[in-house]
Amino acid sequence: MGHSLCIDIGNTRGKIAVFKDDNLIFHDFRSRLSKKYIDGLLDEFDISSAIISSTKFRNTVFLKALKKVIPVIELSYETPIPITNLYSTPETLGMDRIAAAVGAYTKDTKKAHLIIDAGSCMTLDVIDADGNYLGGNISPGIHMRIKAMNDHTDKLPLVDIEYHEDIIGQSTVMALQNGAVRGTLFEIQAFTDHIKSQFKGINTILTGGDAEFLAKKLKSKILANPHVVLEGLNKILRHNA
């Protein structure tokens, strides 16, 4: 069996990975994907199948071209997966969320998992130790919080993301930064503490563009895994082989 190509298209960038069996051998980030870029991957690796998860589109030039040369799964709520999806509206569920749950659970099937994806939006999702995806929450990510406060007011400025040791903002800029950054940290910490009280020994994973930044600031030790969605996509692809 050749290599597998996994593509996760988020709100701001595309994440690409090539796997040999369960081993990640290549990964990349792109603001946009082109046929030329995909052709380069096909030339470099012995890719025999692909899977794509997207929050933005169903079809593009590169995807049409890819389908002509290898089998491609466009992940949807109807795609068979190696966990049980208990979401009440599976057709509305972001495929990156279910892929992350698959990636987390298939690495350790004896534990419940909390997956926190800190990207444009922040998602907090739970899968129990029996492999049941239970759902989760969605809230604005750090960048979205900062941008929204500027967009939806007349006087609040657009500020850079910065962490302050002092929890009390002493200027409007600092207050906005604390509100966005500290607010995100408080939300993660409170949700994590609550979930830990319900699921003993739950494993917590932090992923997404702001994962490393947040992991350094959180009081709880949380494992940062930037590839959990891609790993889940690979598992779903292999499940459907």
C-alpha atoms as a printed R data frame, in Angstrom:
    type eleno elety resid chain resno       x      y       z
1   ATOM     1    CA   MET     A     1   0.000  0.000   0.000
2   ATOM     2    CA   GLY     A     2   1.316  3.441  -0.923
3   ATOM     3    CA   HIS     A     3   1.328  6.609   1.109
4   ATOM     4    CA   SER     A     4  -1.821  8.446   2.148
5   ATOM     5    CA   LEU     A     5  -2.401 12.172   1.631
6   ATOM     6    CA   CYS     A     6  -4.438 13.986   4.282
7   ATOM     7    CA   ILE     A     7  -5.627 17.567   3.833
8   ATOM     8    CA   ASP     A     8  -7.421 19.696   6.409
9   ATOM     9    CA   ILE     A     9  -8.695 23.050   5.112
10  ATOM    10    CA   GLY     A    10  -9.486 25.438   7.957
11  ATOM    11    CA   ASN     A    11 -10.752 29.002   8.023
12  ATOM    12    CA   THR     A    12  -7.321 30.561   7.506
13  ATOM    13    CA   ARG     A    13  -4.969 27.886   6.158
14  ATOM    14    CA   GLY     A    14  -4.650 24.385   4.837
15  ATOM    15    CA   LYS     A    15  -2.754 21.661   6.669
16  ATOM    16    CA   ILE     A    16  -1.257 18.868   4.606
17  ATOM    17    CA   ALA     A    17   0.307 15.571   5.662
18  ATOM    18    CA   VAL     A    18   1.612 12.431   4.039
19  ATOM    19    CA   PHE     A    19   1.537  9.193   6.036
20  ATOM    20    CA   LYS     A    20   3.159  5.814   5.533
21  ATOM    21    CA   ASP     A    21   0.816  3.537   7.439
22  ATOM    22    CA   ASP     A    22   0.475  5.427  10.759
23  ATOM    23    CA   ASN     A    23   3.770  7.273  10.474
24  ATOM    24    CA   LEU     A    24   3.748 10.969   9.570
25  ATOM    25    CA   ILE     A    25   6.534 11.467   7.024
26  ATOM    26    CA   PHE     A    26   5.671 14.943   5.696
27  ATOM    27    CA   HIS     A    27   3.590 17.902   6.818
28  ATOM    28    CA   ASP     A    28   3.076 21.451   5.618
29  ATOM    29    CA   PHE     A    29   0.876 24.541   5.980
30  ATOM    30    CA   ARG     A    30  -0.398 26.579   3.030
31  ATOM    31    CA   SER     A    31  -2.591 29.663   2.751
32  ATOM    32    CA   ARG     A    32  -3.950 28.182  -0.475
33  ATOM    33    CA   LEU     A    33  -3.632 24.913  -2.352
34  ATOM    34    CA   SER     A    34  -2.988 24.641  -6.079
35  ATOM    35    CA   LYS     A    35  -2.913 21.826  -8.613
36  ATOM    36    CA   LYS     A    36   0.812 22.496  -9.073
37  ATOM    37    CA   TYR     A    37   1.490 21.999  -5.365
38  ATOM    38    CA   ILE     A    38  -0.524 18.772  -5.220
39  ATOM    39    CA   ASP     A    39   1.176 17.497  -8.392
40  ATOM    40    CA   GLY     A    40   4.513 18.083  -6.655
41  ATOM    41    CA   LEU     A    41   3.442 15.893  -3.740
42  ATOM    42    CA   LEU     A    42   2.254 13.167  -6.094
43  ATOM    43    CA   ASP     A    43   5.625 13.248  -7.865
44  ATOM    44    CA   GLU     A    44   7.601 13.130  -4.606
45  ATOM    45    CA   PHE     A    45   5.619 10.475  -2.734
46  ATOM    46    CA   ASP     A    46   4.008  7.190  -3.708
47  ATOM    47    CA   ILE     A    47   0.512  8.396  -2.796
48  ATOM    48    CA   SER     A    48  -2.251  5.867  -3.416
49  ATOM    49    CA   SER     A    49  -5.228  7.520  -1.674
50  ATOM    50    CA   ALA     A    50  -6.299 10.806  -0.137
51  ATOM    51    CA   ILE     A    51  -8.808 12.312   2.269
52  ATOM    52    CA   ILE     A    52  -9.852 15.941   2.597
53  ATOM    53    CA   SER     A    53 -11.701 17.756   5.340
54  ATOM    54    CA   SER     A    54 -12.811 21.304   4.619
55  ATOM    55    CA   THR     A    55 -14.701 24.066   6.397
56  ATOM    56    CA   LYS     A    56 -14.709 26.230   3.261
57  ATOM    57    CA   PHE     A    57 -15.544 24.344   0.080
58  ATOM    58    CA   ARG     A    58 -16.600 21.079  -1.488
59  ATOM    59    CA   ASN     A    59 -14.647 21.182  -4.749
60  ATOM    60    CA   THR     A    60 -11.779 23.005  -6.445
61  ATOM    61    CA   VAL     A    61  -9.479 22.661  -9.431
62  ATOM    62    CA   PHE     A    62  -6.835 20.812  -7.415
63  ATOM    63    CA   LEU     A    63  -9.422 18.445  -5.939
64  ATOM    64    CA   LYS     A    64 -10.881 17.607  -9.340
65  ATOM    65    CA   ALA     A    65  -7.385 16.915 -10.660
66  ATOM    66    CA   LEU     A    66  -6.539 14.757  -7.636
67  ATOM    67    CA   LYS     A    67  -9.667 12.649  -8.115
68  ATOM    68    CA   LYS     A    68  -8.528 11.765 -11.626
69  ATOM    69    CA   VAL     A    69  -5.399  9.976 -10.404
70  ATOM    70    CA   ILE     A    70  -6.173  8.470  -6.971
71  ATOM    71    CA   PRO     A    71  -9.233  7.616  -4.842
72  ATOM    72    CA   VAL     A    72 -10.264 10.589  -2.691
73  ATOM    73    CA   ILE     A    73 -12.587 10.683   0.306
74  ATOM    74    CA   GLU     A    74 -14.289 14.019   0.944
75  ATOM    75    CA   LEU     A    75 -15.034 13.621   4.621
76  ATOM    76    CA   SER     A    76 -18.697 14.095   5.504
77  ATOM    77    CA   TYR     A    77 -21.042 13.031   8.285
78  ATOM    78    CA   GLU     A    78 -21.910  9.977   6.171
79  ATOM    79    CA   THR     A    79 -18.304  8.728   5.966
80  ATOM    80    CA   PRO     A    80 -17.738  5.593   8.092
81  ATOM    81    CA   ILE     A    81 -15.487  6.352  11.067
82  ATOM    82    CA   PRO     A    82 -13.887  4.141  13.767
83  ATOM    83    CA   ILE     A    83 -15.781  5.850  16.622
84  ATOM    84    CA   THR     A    84 -19.458  6.420  17.401
85  ATOM    85    CA   ASN     A    85 -20.794  9.906  16.704
86  ATOM    86    CA   LEU     A    86 -23.521 10.857  19.208
87  ATOM    87    CA   TYR     A    87 -23.849 14.478  18.041
88  ATOM    88    CA   SER     A    88 -27.550 15.227  17.617
89  ATOM    89    CA   THR     A    89 -26.977 17.150  14.365
90  ATOM    90    CA   PRO     A    90 -24.079 15.278  12.688
91  ATOM    91    CA   GLU     A    91 -24.689 17.047   9.379
92  ATOM    92    CA   THR     A    92 -23.714 20.367  11.018
93  ATOM    93    CA   LEU     A    93 -20.598 19.068  12.775
94  ATOM    94    CA   GLY     A    94 -17.261 20.404  11.546
95  ATOM    95    CA   MET     A    95 -15.312 17.520  10.083
96  ATOM    96    CA   ASP     A    96 -12.089 18.747  11.684
97  ATOM    97    CA   ARG     A    97 -13.746 18.220  15.075
98  ATOM    98    CA   ILE     A    98 -14.684 14.599  14.383
99  ATOM    99    CA   ALA     A    99 -11.279 13.927  12.804
100 ATOM   100    CA   ALA     A   100  -9.546 15.279  15.927
101 ATOM   101    CA   ALA     A   101 -11.685 12.997  18.102
102 ATOM   102    CA   VAL     A   102 -10.720 10.021  15.949
103 ATOM   103    CA   GLY     A   103  -7.049 11.004  16.099
104 ATOM   104    CA   ALA     A   104  -7.088 11.284  19.880
105 ATOM   105    CA   TYR     A   105  -9.094  8.148  20.621
106 ATOM   106    CA   THR     A   106  -7.320  5.780  18.240
107 ATOM   107    CA   LYS     A   107  -4.004  6.603  19.950
108 ATOM   108    CA   ASP     A   108  -5.353  5.499  23.332
109 ATOM   109    CA   THR     A   109  -8.636  3.582  23.358
110 ATOM   110    CA   LYS     A   110  -8.604  3.082  27.132
111 ATOM   111    CA   LYS     A   111  -9.188  6.729  28.046
112 ATOM   112    CA   ALA     A   112 -11.659  9.528  27.532
113 ATOM   113    CA   HIS     A   113 -10.222 12.507  25.654
114 ATOM   114    CA   LEU     A   114 -10.786 16.252  25.667
115 ATOM   115    CA   ILE     A   115  -9.550 17.911  22.476
116 ATOM   116    CA   ILE     A   116  -9.109 21.683  22.519
117 ATOM   117    CA   ASP     A   117  -8.554 23.146  19.056
118 ATOM   118    CA   ALA     A   118  -7.435 26.768  19.381
119 ATOM   119    CA   GLY     A   119  -7.760 28.216  15.902
120 ATOM   120    CA   SER     A   120  -9.946 30.944  14.390
121 ATOM   121    CA   CYS     A   121 -12.682 29.511  16.583
122 ATOM   122    CA   MET     A   122 -11.886 27.477  19.662
123 ATOM   123    CA   THR     A   123 -13.565 24.104  19.969
124 ATOM   124    CA   LEU     A   124 -13.591 21.903  23.061
125 ATOM   125    CA   ASP     A   125 -14.734 18.354  22.301
126 ATOM   126    CA   VAL     A   126 -15.135 15.203  24.384
127 ATOM   127    CA   ILE     A   127 -14.948 11.530  23.437
128 ATOM   128    CA   ASP     A   128 -15.483  8.966  26.180
129 ATOM   129    CA   ALA     A   129 -13.453  5.836  26.933
130 ATOM   130    CA   ASP     A   130 -15.921  3.715  24.946
131 ATOM   131    CA   GLY     A   131 -15.260  5.659  21.755
132 ATOM   132    CA   ASN     A   132 -18.436  7.753  21.836
133 ATOM   133    CA   TYR     A   133 -18.036 11.288  20.528
134 ATOM   134    CA   LEU     A   134 -20.251 13.307  22.865
135 ATOM   135    CA   GLY     A   135 -19.926 16.804  21.352
136 ATOM   136    CA   GLY     A   136 -18.446 19.963  22.757
137 ATOM   137    CA   ASN     A   137 -18.428 23.750  22.678
138 ATOM   138    CA   ILE     A   138 -17.451 26.430  20.173
139 ATOM   139    CA   SER     A   139 -16.294 29.934  21.060
140 ATOM   140    CA   PRO     A   140 -14.214 32.691  19.427
141 ATOM   141    CA   GLY     A   141 -10.458 32.140  19.254
142 ATOM   142    CA   ILE     A   142  -7.982 34.757  20.511
143 ATOM   143    CA   HIS     A   143  -7.608 36.524  17.143
144 ATOM   144    CA   MET     A   144 -11.373 36.570  16.625
145 ATOM   145    CA   ARG     A   145 -11.980 38.049  20.083
146 ATOM   146    CA   ILE     A   146  -9.500 40.851  19.467
147 ATOM   147    CA   LYS     A   147 -10.823 41.564  15.971
148 ATOM   148    CA   ALA     A   148 -14.464 41.478  17.066
149 ATOM   149    CA   MET     A   149 -13.902 44.072  19.795
150 ATOM   150    CA   ASN     A   150 -12.376 46.401  17.219
151 ATOM   151    CA   ASP     A   151 -14.939 45.667  14.481
152 ATOM   152    CA   HIS     A   152 -18.031 46.062  16.648
153 ATOM   153    CA   THR     A   153 -17.126 49.215  18.563
154 ATOM   154    CA   ASP     A   154 -16.302 52.775  17.572
155 ATOM   155    CA   LYS     A   155 -13.337 53.423  19.836
156 ATOM   156    CA   LEU     A   156 -11.655 50.168  20.834
157 ATOM   157    CA   PRO     A   157  -8.375 49.708  18.930
158 ATOM   158    CA   LEU     A   158  -7.093 46.609  17.158
159 ATOM   159    CA   VAL     A   159  -4.300 45.269  19.389
160 ATOM   160    CA   ASP     A   160  -1.592 42.642  19.131
161 ATOM   161    CA   ILE     A   161  -1.824 39.412  21.079
162 ATOM   162    CA   GLU     A   162   0.227 39.692  24.244
163 ATOM   163    CA   TYR     A   163   0.222 37.897  27.592
164 ATOM   164    CA   HIS     A   164   0.593 39.967  30.769
165 ATOM   165    CA   GLU     A   165   1.506 38.600  34.197
166 ATOM   166    CA   ASP     A   166  -0.768 41.201  35.810
167 ATOM   167    CA   ILE     A   167  -4.352 40.032  35.525
168 ATOM   168    CA   ILE     A   168  -5.725 43.582  35.849
169 ATOM   169    CA   GLY     A   169  -5.432 45.637  32.671
170 ATOM   170    CA   GLN     A   170  -3.924 49.060  33.382
171 ATOM   171    CA   SER     A   171  -4.618 50.547  29.954
172 ATOM   172    CA   THR     A   172  -7.229 49.960  27.259
173 ATOM   173    CA   VAL     A   173  -4.697 48.079  25.140
174 ATOM   174    CA   MET     A   174  -3.723 45.874  28.073
175 ATOM   175    CA   ALA     A   175  -7.373 45.397  29.042
176 ATOM   176    CA   LEU     A   176  -8.193 44.166  25.520
177 ATOM   177    CA   GLN     A   177  -5.178 41.857  25.507
178 ATOM   178    CA   ASN     A   178  -6.058 40.450  28.916
179 ATOM   179    CA   GLY     A   179  -9.679 40.029  27.930
180 ATOM   180    CA   ALA     A   180  -8.793 38.033  24.829
181 ATOM   181    CA   VAL     A   181  -5.810 36.038  26.096
182 ATOM   182    CA   ARG     A   182  -6.730 35.609  29.770
183 ATOM   183    CA   GLY     A   183 -10.365 35.065  28.837
184 ATOM   184    CA   THR     A   184  -9.357 32.196  26.560
185 ATOM   185    CA   LEU     A   185  -7.094 30.702  29.214
186 ATOM   186    CA   PHE     A   186  -9.796 30.961  31.896
187 ATOM   187    CA   GLU     A   187 -12.311 29.290  29.587
188 ATOM   188    CA   ILE     A   188  -9.946 26.411  28.838
189 ATOM   189    CA   GLN     A   189  -8.986 25.968  32.492
190 ATOM   190    CA   ALA     A   190 -12.562 26.079  33.813
191 ATOM   191    CA   PHE     A   191 -13.882 23.716  31.137
192 ATOM   192    CA   THR     A   192 -10.969 21.330  31.672
193 ATOM   193    CA   ASP     A   193 -11.485 21.286  35.450
194 ATOM   194    CA   HIS     A   194 -15.215 20.605  35.027
195 ATOM   195    CA   ILE     A   195 -14.691 17.792  32.500
196 ATOM   196    CA   LYS     A   196 -11.999 16.191  34.679
197 ATOM   197    CA   SER     A   197 -14.522 15.968  37.505
198 ATOM   198    CA   GLN     A   198 -16.877 14.015  35.210
199 ATOM   199    CA   PHE     A   199 -14.352 11.804  33.402
200 ATOM   200    CA   LYS     A   200 -11.641 10.478  35.680
201 ATOM   201    CA   GLY     A   201  -8.231 10.170  34.040
202 ATOM   202    CA   ILE     A   202  -9.316 12.022  30.909
203 ATOM   203    CA   ASN     A   203  -6.506 12.847  28.475
204 ATOM   204    CA   THR     A   204  -6.399 16.476  27.333
205 ATOM   205    CA   ILE     A   205  -4.931 17.509  23.975
206 ATOM   206    CA   LEU     A   206  -4.367 21.047  22.744
207 ATOM   207    CA   THR     A   207  -4.073 21.683  19.011
208 ATOM   208    CA   GLY     A   208  -4.568 24.510  16.511
209 ATOM   209    CA   GLY     A   209  -2.629 27.627  15.593
210 ATOM   210    CA   ASP     A   210  -2.551 29.062  19.132
211 ATOM   211    CA   ALA     A   211  -1.834 25.737  20.861
212 ATOM   212    CA   GLU     A   212   1.840 26.279  21.694
213 ATOM   213    CA   PHE     A   213   1.227 29.838  22.914
214 ATOM   214    CA   LEU     A   214  -1.601 28.717  25.209
215 ATOM   215    CA   ALA     A   215   0.079 25.522  26.442
216 ATOM   216    CA   LYS     A   216   2.918 27.565  27.956
217 ATOM   217    CA   LYS     A   217   0.453 29.725  29.911
218 ATOM   218    CA   LEU     A   218  -1.957 27.113  31.261
219 ATOM   219    CA   LYS     A   219  -1.685 25.909  34.845
220 ATOM   220    CA   SER     A   220  -2.707 22.364  33.930
221 ATOM   221    CA   LYS     A   221  -0.263 20.222  32.022
222 ATOM   222    CA   ILE     A   222  -1.868 19.767  28.634
223 ATOM   223    CA   LEU     A   223  -0.252 17.892  25.755
224 ATOM   224    CA   ALA     A   224   0.094 19.976  22.606
225 ATOM   225    CA   ASN     A   225  -0.374 17.911  19.437
226 ATOM   226    CA   PRO     A   226  -0.451 20.007  16.239
227 ATOM   227    CA   HIS     A   227  -1.207 16.964  14.059
228 ATOM   228    CA   VAL     A   228  -4.160 15.318  15.841
229 ATOM   229    CA   VAL     A   229  -6.663 16.289  13.090
230 ATOM   230    CA   LEU     A   230  -4.371 15.001  10.342
231 ATOM   231    CA   GLU     A   231  -3.731 11.810  12.313
232 ATOM   232    CA   GLY     A   232  -7.485 11.342  12.627
233 ATOM   233    CA   LEU     A   233  -7.965 11.858   8.897
234 ATOM   234    CA   ASN     A   234  -5.352  9.186   8.220
235 ATOM   235    CA   LYS     A   235  -7.142  6.781  10.579
236 ATOM   236    CA   ILE     A   236 -10.468  7.442   8.833
237 ATOM   237    CA   LEU     A   237  -8.845  6.886   5.438
238 ATOM   238    CA   ARG     A   238  -7.349  3.572   6.597
239 ATOM   239    CA   HIS     A   239 -10.694  2.599   8.149
240 ATOM   240    CA   ASN     A   240 -12.296  3.025   4.714
241 ATOM   241    CA   ALA     A   241  -9.495  1.305   2.759
